[in-house]
Amino acid sequence: MKIAVAGGTGTVGRLVVERVRAAGHEPVVLSRAAGVDLRDRAATDRALVGVDALIDAASVGTTRAATSTEFFHAASGTLLAAARAAGVAHAVLLSIVGIDRNPNGYYAGKVVQEELFERGTVPWTILRATQFHEFAGQVASQARLGPLQLAPRARVQPVAAAEVAARLVALAVSGPQGRAADFAGPREERLERMIRAWVRRDGSRPPVIPVAIPGAQMRGMRAGLNLPAAGATLAGPTFDDWLAAQG
């Protein structure tokens, strides 16, 4: 199969591309780094010629609802229109567990993105996954204050990005399923503990200060609104096992 991967140079997207190739399929990378802006209809049309299935793992670096909504409305809207014109048989969307319970900040845009897939004419599958194990390092890098390491409080049930990538590819080749079961790691964690473990993995001991970040999105995460519901598929290593394997 020829499988296009939107956001194919991102945290999970690059792993999806590797998994597509390892499974014997042909990946097509759609990202600005690969020369394809998802909001450029002509460039997206060219990239999707001959594509059998599409995996949308694109993202945008923002915590603002307006910015997230604008990006996903434009990027996914263009992507789905191009997929319809190219005759793509199946579009798989990577989404986030609990966004309907916590439709704030970045998650507001993901809600809009899901609606675009559900209303579209391209046969679809939506996979909601929890935060990745890699999320701890991403948050840690953004939450340094001089010598201090801030650690936002939140309840999460993280999963390895590699496990999510494998699941996305399996779904893409299996045909449209509509809403797939939530996908999560094996156990609930505290984000602040994950960040402490992340920053101390090399033996350093910076002061780590748990903080309650203001805003509706983080308030919802502290309340556990982004934890998987009963019936979720659980996979992969725990955060501690994954972190130990990072070297």
mmCIF file of C-alpha atoms in Angstrom:
data_model
loop_
_atom_site.group_PDB
_atom_site.id
_atom_site.type_symbol
_atom_site.label_atom_id
_atom_site.label_comp_id
_atom_site.label_asym_id
_atom_site.label_seq_id
_atom_site.Cartn_x
_atom_site.Cartn_y
_atom_site.Cartn_z
ATOM 1 C CA MET A 1 0.000 0.000 0.000
ATOM 2 C CA LYS A 2 0.952 3.622 -0.428
ATOM 3 C CA ILE A 3 0.269 5.342 2.898
ATOM 4 C CA ALA A 4 0.515 9.113 3.386
ATOM 5 C CA VAL A 5 1.487 10.374 6.829
ATOM 6 C CA ALA A 6 0.503 13.944 7.670
ATOM 7 C CA GLY A 7 2.868 15.282 10.311
ATOM 8 C CA GLY A 8 5.324 12.591 9.278
ATOM 9 C CA THR A 9 8.334 14.339 10.835
ATOM 10 C CA GLY A 10 6.803 14.841 14.308
ATOM 11 C CA THR A 11 7.150 12.858 17.531
ATOM 12 C CA VAL A 12 4.774 10.091 16.519
ATOM 13 C CA GLY A 13 4.649 10.806 12.778
ATOM 14 C CA ARG A 14 8.266 9.858 12.151
ATOM 15 C CA LEU A 15 7.671 6.586 14.007
ATOM 16 C CA VAL A 16 4.595 5.964 11.859
ATOM 17 C CA VAL A 17 6.718 6.457 8.730
ATOM 18 C CA GLU A 18 9.278 3.967 10.033
ATOM 19 C CA ARG A 19 6.526 1.481 10.856
ATOM 20 C CA VAL A 20 4.910 1.865 7.427
ATOM 21 C CA ARG A 21 8.226 1.145 5.753
ATOM 22 C CA ALA A 22 9.008 -1.795 8.062
ATOM 23 C CA ALA A 23 5.644 -3.340 7.195
ATOM 24 C CA GLY A 24 6.533 -3.317 3.516
ATOM 25 C CA HIS A 25 4.380 -0.360 2.510
ATOM 26 C CA GLU A 26 5.403 2.905 0.838
ATOM 27 C CA PRO A 27 5.226 5.995 3.066
ATOM 28 C CA VAL A 28 4.550 9.480 1.737
ATOM 29 C CA VAL A 29 5.529 12.206 4.212
ATOM 30 C CA LEU A 30 3.312 15.273 4.395
ATOM 31 C CA SER A 31 4.846 18.046 6.491
ATOM 32 C CA ARG A 32 6.368 21.450 5.968
ATOM 33 C CA ALA A 33 9.780 19.934 6.661
ATOM 34 C CA ALA A 34 9.156 17.580 3.733
ATOM 35 C CA GLY A 35 7.966 20.399 1.490
ATOM 36 C CA VAL A 36 4.197 19.967 1.925
ATOM 37 C CA ASP A 37 2.207 22.592 3.841
ATOM 38 C CA LEU A 38 -1.092 20.930 4.725
ATOM 39 C CA ARG A 39 -2.906 24.221 4.163
ATOM 40 C CA ASP A 40 -1.649 24.353 0.566
ATOM 41 C CA ARG A 41 -4.255 22.512 -1.491
ATOM 42 C CA ALA A 42 -2.151 22.221 -4.647
ATOM 43 C CA ALA A 43 0.843 20.768 -2.798
ATOM 44 C CA THR A 44 -1.388 18.367 -0.876
ATOM 45 C CA ASP A 45 -3.133 17.256 -4.074
ATOM 46 C CA ARG A 46 0.219 16.401 -5.648
ATOM 47 C CA ALA A 47 1.383 14.483 -2.577
ATOM 48 C CA LEU A 48 -1.742 12.301 -2.444
ATOM 49 C CA VAL A 49 -1.655 11.035 -6.011
ATOM 50 C CA GLY A 50 -1.885 7.243 -5.905
ATOM 51 C CA VAL A 51 -2.227 7.093 -2.114
ATOM 52 C CA ASP A 52 -4.350 4.246 -0.711
ATOM 53 C CA ALA A 53 -4.620 5.331 2.918
ATOM 54 C CA LEU A 54 -3.875 8.431 4.974
ATOM 55 C CA ILE A 55 -2.766 8.781 8.595
ATOM 56 C CA ASP A 56 -3.194 12.271 10.064
ATOM 57 C CA ALA A 57 -0.750 12.752 12.935
ATOM 58 C CA ALA A 58 -0.188 16.466 12.333
ATOM 59 C CA SER A 59 0.053 18.821 15.283
ATOM 60 C CA VAL A 60 0.636 22.458 16.138
ATOM 61 C CA GLY A 61 2.620 23.892 19.040
ATOM 62 C CA THR A 62 0.102 25.972 20.961
ATOM 63 C CA THR A 63 -2.014 25.963 24.110
ATOM 64 C CA ARG A 64 -4.476 28.512 22.695
ATOM 65 C CA ALA A 65 -7.884 27.262 21.600
ATOM 66 C CA ALA A 66 -8.202 29.823 18.799
ATOM 67 C CA THR A 67 -4.820 28.981 17.275
ATOM 68 C CA SER A 68 -5.405 25.238 17.548
ATOM 69 C CA THR A 69 -8.889 25.482 16.056
ATOM 70 C CA GLU A 70 -7.715 27.625 13.147
ATOM 71 C CA PHE A 71 -4.862 25.259 12.349
ATOM 72 C CA PHE A 72 -6.838 22.022 12.421
ATOM 73 C CA HIS A 73 -9.802 23.499 10.561
ATOM 74 C CA ALA A 74 -7.506 24.683 7.773
ATOM 75 C CA ALA A 75 -5.034 21.783 7.670
ATOM 76 C CA SER A 76 -7.444 18.869 8.089
ATOM 77 C CA GLY A 77 -10.064 20.534 5.921
ATOM 78 C CA THR A 78 -7.558 20.853 3.079
ATOM 79 C CA LEU A 79 -6.205 17.359 3.680
ATOM 80 C CA LEU A 80 -9.620 15.710 3.577
ATOM 81 C CA ALA A 81 -10.676 17.626 0.459
ATOM 82 C CA ALA A 82 -7.482 16.539 -1.295
ATOM 83 C CA ALA A 83 -7.958 12.946 -0.093
ATOM 84 C CA ARG A 84 -11.498 12.895 -1.483
ATOM 85 C CA ALA A 85 -10.317 14.246 -4.831
ATOM 86 C CA ALA A 86 -7.475 11.695 -4.975
ATOM 87 C CA GLY A 87 -9.780 8.780 -4.193
ATOM 88 C CA VAL A 88 -8.037 7.865 -0.933
ATOM 89 C CA ALA A 89 -9.944 4.877 0.451
ATOM 90 C CA HIS A 90 -9.283 5.369 4.167
ATOM 91 C CA ALA A 91 -8.268 8.243 6.453
ATOM 92 C CA VAL A 92 -7.039 7.545 9.991
ATOM 93 C CA LEU A 93 -6.925 10.372 12.532
ATOM 94 C CA LEU A 94 -4.775 10.367 15.655
ATOM 95 C CA SER A 95 -6.715 12.196 18.358
ATOM 96 C CA ILE A 96 -6.535 12.469 22.157
ATOM 97 C CA VAL A 97 -8.469 10.631 24.851
ATOM 98 C CA GLY A 98 -10.987 12.774 26.716
ATOM 99 C CA ILE A 99 -11.080 15.862 24.517
ATOM 100 C CA ASP A 100 -14.885 15.862 24.561
ATOM 101 C CA ARG A 101 -14.763 15.945 28.378
ATOM 102 C CA ASN A 102 -12.066 18.641 28.361
ATOM 103 C CA PRO A 103 -12.587 20.672 25.142
ATOM 104 C CA ASN A 104 -10.269 23.499 26.148
ATOM 105 C CA GLY A 105 -7.001 24.984 24.921
ATOM 106 C CA TYR A 106 -5.255 22.795 22.359
ATOM 107 C CA TYR A 107 -7.970 20.176 22.758
ATOM 108 C CA ALA A 108 -10.602 22.547 21.359
ATOM 109 C CA GLY A 109 -8.933 22.304 17.968
ATOM 110 C CA LYS A 110 -8.824 18.509 18.173
ATOM 111 C CA VAL A 111 -12.590 18.450 18.749
ATOM 112 C CA VAL A 112 -13.065 20.454 15.550
ATOM 113 C CA GLN A 113 -10.663 18.143 13.705
ATOM 114 C CA GLU A 114 -12.629 15.050 14.740
ATOM 115 C CA GLU A 115 -15.843 16.668 13.532
ATOM 116 C CA LEU A 116 -14.290 17.300 10.124
ATOM 117 C CA PHE A 117 -13.392 13.620 9.762
ATOM 118 C CA GLU A 118 -16.796 12.444 10.956
ATOM 119 C CA ARG A 119 -18.690 14.756 8.591
ATOM 120 C CA GLY A 120 -16.423 14.081 5.622
ATOM 121 C CA THR A 121 -16.984 11.665 2.752
ATOM 122 C CA VAL A 122 -13.642 9.856 3.044
ATOM 123 C CA PRO A 123 -14.117 6.594 5.006
ATOM 124 C CA TRP A 124 -12.482 7.146 8.394
ATOM 125 C CA THR A 125 -11.117 5.741 11.610
ATOM 126 C CA ILE A 126 -10.397 7.880 14.685
ATOM 127 C CA LEU A 127 -7.932 6.624 17.288
ATOM 128 C CA ARG A 128 -7.843 8.541 20.543
ATOM 129 C CA ALA A 129 -4.601 7.962 22.456
ATOM 130 C CA THR A 130 -3.442 9.269 25.814
ATOM 131 C CA GLN A 131 -0.357 11.459 26.248
ATOM 132 C CA PHE A 132 2.912 9.883 25.144
ATOM 133 C CA HIS A 133 5.716 8.953 27.540
ATOM 134 C CA GLU A 134 7.688 11.596 25.614
ATOM 135 C CA PHE A 135 5.241 14.216 26.932
ATOM 136 C CA ALA A 136 7.215 14.460 30.196
ATOM 137 C CA GLY A 137 10.335 15.672 28.430
ATOM 138 C CA GLN A 138 8.380 18.081 26.235
ATOM 139 C CA VAL A 139 6.689 19.680 29.226
ATOM 140 C CA ALA A 140 9.908 19.730 31.248
ATOM 141 C CA SER A 141 11.744 21.650 28.523
ATOM 142 C CA GLN A 142 9.014 24.306 28.506
ATOM 143 C CA ALA A 143 8.749 24.612 32.285
ATOM 144 C CA ARG A 144 12.242 25.648 33.358
ATOM 145 C CA LEU A 145 12.583 28.800 35.420
ATOM 146 C CA GLY A 146 16.275 29.543 35.820
ATOM 147 C CA PRO A 147 17.734 26.754 37.979
ATOM 148 C CA LEU A 148 14.251 25.541 38.928
ATOM 149 C CA GLN A 149 12.302 22.834 37.172
ATOM 150 C CA LEU A 150 8.563 23.382 37.365
ATOM 151 C CA ALA A 151 6.413 20.266 37.130
ATOM 152 C CA PRO A 152 2.749 20.816 36.208
ATOM 153 C CA ARG A 153 0.362 18.632 38.181
ATOM 154 C CA ALA A 154 -1.867 16.332 36.115
ATOM 155 C CA ARG A 155 -3.264 12.815 36.035
ATOM 156 C CA VAL A 156 -2.222 10.907 32.916
ATOM 157 C CA GLN A 157 -2.024 7.332 31.674
ATOM 158 C CA PRO A 158 0.829 7.659 29.198
ATOM 159 C CA VAL A 159 1.700 5.338 26.347
ATOM 160 C CA ALA A 160 4.871 4.974 24.276
ATOM 161 C CA ALA A 161 4.678 6.844 20.977
ATOM 162 C CA ALA A 162 6.066 3.757 19.220
ATOM 163 C CA GLU A 163 3.053 1.751 20.389
ATOM 164 C CA VAL A 164 0.700 4.421 19.047
ATOM 165 C CA ALA A 165 2.532 4.401 15.714
ATOM 166 C CA ALA A 166 2.154 0.637 15.411
ATOM 167 C CA ARG A 167 -1.560 0.855 16.193
ATOM 168 C CA LEU A 168 -2.123 3.610 13.613
ATOM 169 C CA VAL A 169 -0.497 1.583 10.851
ATOM 170 C CA ALA A 170 -2.463 -1.526 11.805
ATOM 171 C CA LEU A 171 -5.685 0.482 11.607
ATOM 172 C CA ALA A 172 -4.726 2.061 8.291
ATOM 173 C CA VAL A 173 -4.293 -1.294 6.563
ATOM 174 C CA SER A 174 -7.388 -2.826 8.186
ATOM 175 C CA GLY A 175 -9.972 -0.524 6.630
ATOM 176 C CA PRO A 176 -12.373 2.045 8.076
ATOM 177 C CA GLN A 177 -13.698 1.332 11.574
ATOM 178 C CA GLY A 178 -15.194 4.628 12.717
ATOM 179 C CA ARG A 179 -14.331 5.281 16.344
ATOM 180 C CA ALA A 180 -11.672 2.835 17.549
ATOM 181 C CA ALA A 181 -11.214 1.918 21.209
ATOM 182 C CA ASP A 182 -9.208 4.399 23.288
ATOM 183 C CA PHE A 183 -5.494 3.581 23.356
ATOM 184 C CA ALA A 184 -3.467 4.058 26.555
ATOM 185 C CA GLY A 185 -0.482 2.883 28.537
ATOM 186 C CA PRO A 186 -0.652 0.236 31.261
ATOM 187 C CA ARG A 187 -1.169 2.458 34.320
ATOM 188 C CA GLU A 188 -2.052 5.913 35.585
ATOM 189 C CA GLU A 189 0.831 8.248 36.449
ATOM 190 C CA ARG A 190 1.288 11.698 37.934
ATOM 191 C CA LEU A 191 2.788 14.065 35.388
ATOM 192 C CA GLU A 192 4.832 15.839 38.053
ATOM 193 C CA ARG A 193 6.459 12.531 39.068
ATOM 194 C CA MET A 194 7.218 11.731 35.422
ATOM 195 C CA ILE A 195 8.909 15.110 34.991
ATOM 196 C CA ARG A 196 10.985 14.588 38.145
ATOM 197 C CA ALA A 197 12.145 11.197 36.840
ATOM 198 C CA TRP A 198 12.867 12.668 33.401
ATOM 199 C CA VAL A 199 15.080 15.521 34.613
ATOM 200 C CA ARG A 200 16.944 13.239 37.054
ATOM 201 C CA ARG A 201 17.593 10.402 34.629
ATOM 202 C CA ASP A 202 21.191 11.553 34.079
ATOM 203 C CA GLY A 203 21.933 11.819 37.824
ATOM 204 C CA SER A 204 21.379 15.565 38.143
ATOM 205 C CA ARG A 205 19.271 16.931 40.984
ATOM 206 C CA PRO A 206 17.667 20.236 39.979
ATOM 207 C CA PRO A 207 14.950 21.494 42.325
ATOM 208 C CA VAL A 208 11.635 20.147 40.976
ATOM 209 C CA ILE A 209 8.585 22.126 42.078
ATOM 210 C CA PRO A 210 5.080 20.749 41.421
ATOM 211 C CA VAL A 211 2.714 23.507 40.304
ATOM 212 C CA ALA A 212 -0.963 23.791 39.390
ATOM 213 C CA ILE A 213 -0.982 25.484 35.997
ATOM 214 C CA PRO A 214 -4.005 27.777 35.578
ATOM 215 C CA GLY A 215 -6.461 27.360 32.747
ATOM 216 C CA ALA A 216 -9.329 25.050 31.899
ATOM 217 C CA GLN A 217 -7.275 22.474 29.987
ATOM 218 C CA MET A 218 -4.816 21.819 32.821
ATOM 219 C CA ARG A 219 -7.590 21.966 35.413
ATOM 220 C CA GLY A 220 -9.335 19.211 33.490
ATOM 221 C CA MET A 221 -6.168 17.132 33.361
ATOM 222 C CA ARG A 222 -5.716 17.467 37.128
ATOM 223 C CA ALA A 223 -9.274 16.172 37.492
ATOM 224 C CA GLY A 224 -8.509 13.138 35.324
ATOM 225 C CA LEU A 225 -10.724 14.138 32.395
ATOM 226 C CA ASN A 226 -8.162 12.828 29.897
ATOM 227 C CA LEU A 227 -7.850 9.359 31.408
ATOM 228 C CA PRO A 228 -9.118 6.431 29.307
ATOM 229 C CA ALA A 229 -12.581 5.042 29.872
ATOM 230 C CA ALA A 230 -13.422 1.406 30.523
ATOM 231 C CA GLY A 231 -12.793 -0.751 27.477
ATOM 232 C CA ALA A 232 -9.637 1.058 26.389
ATOM 233 C CA THR A 233 -6.839 -0.913 24.756
ATOM 234 C CA LEU A 234 -3.764 -0.850 27.033
ATOM 235 C CA ALA A 235 -0.343 -1.414 25.528
ATOM 236 C CA GLY A 236 3.367 -1.033 25.890
ATOM 237 C CA PRO A 237 5.833 -0.430 28.696
ATOM 238 C CA THR A 238 5.214 1.613 31.803
ATOM 239 C CA PHE A 239 6.767 5.055 31.872
ATOM 240 C CA ASP A 240 9.546 3.879 34.204
ATOM 241 C CA ASP A 241 10.441 0.925 31.979
ATOM 242 C CA TRP A 242 10.358 3.121 28.893
ATOM 243 C CA LEU A 243 12.544 5.769 30.544
ATOM 244 C CA ALA A 244 15.083 3.152 31.650
ATOM 245 C CA ALA A 245 15.368 1.967 28.056
ATOM 246 C CA GLN A 246 16.202 5.457 26.773
ATOM 247 C CA GLY A 247 19.796 5.187 28.009
#
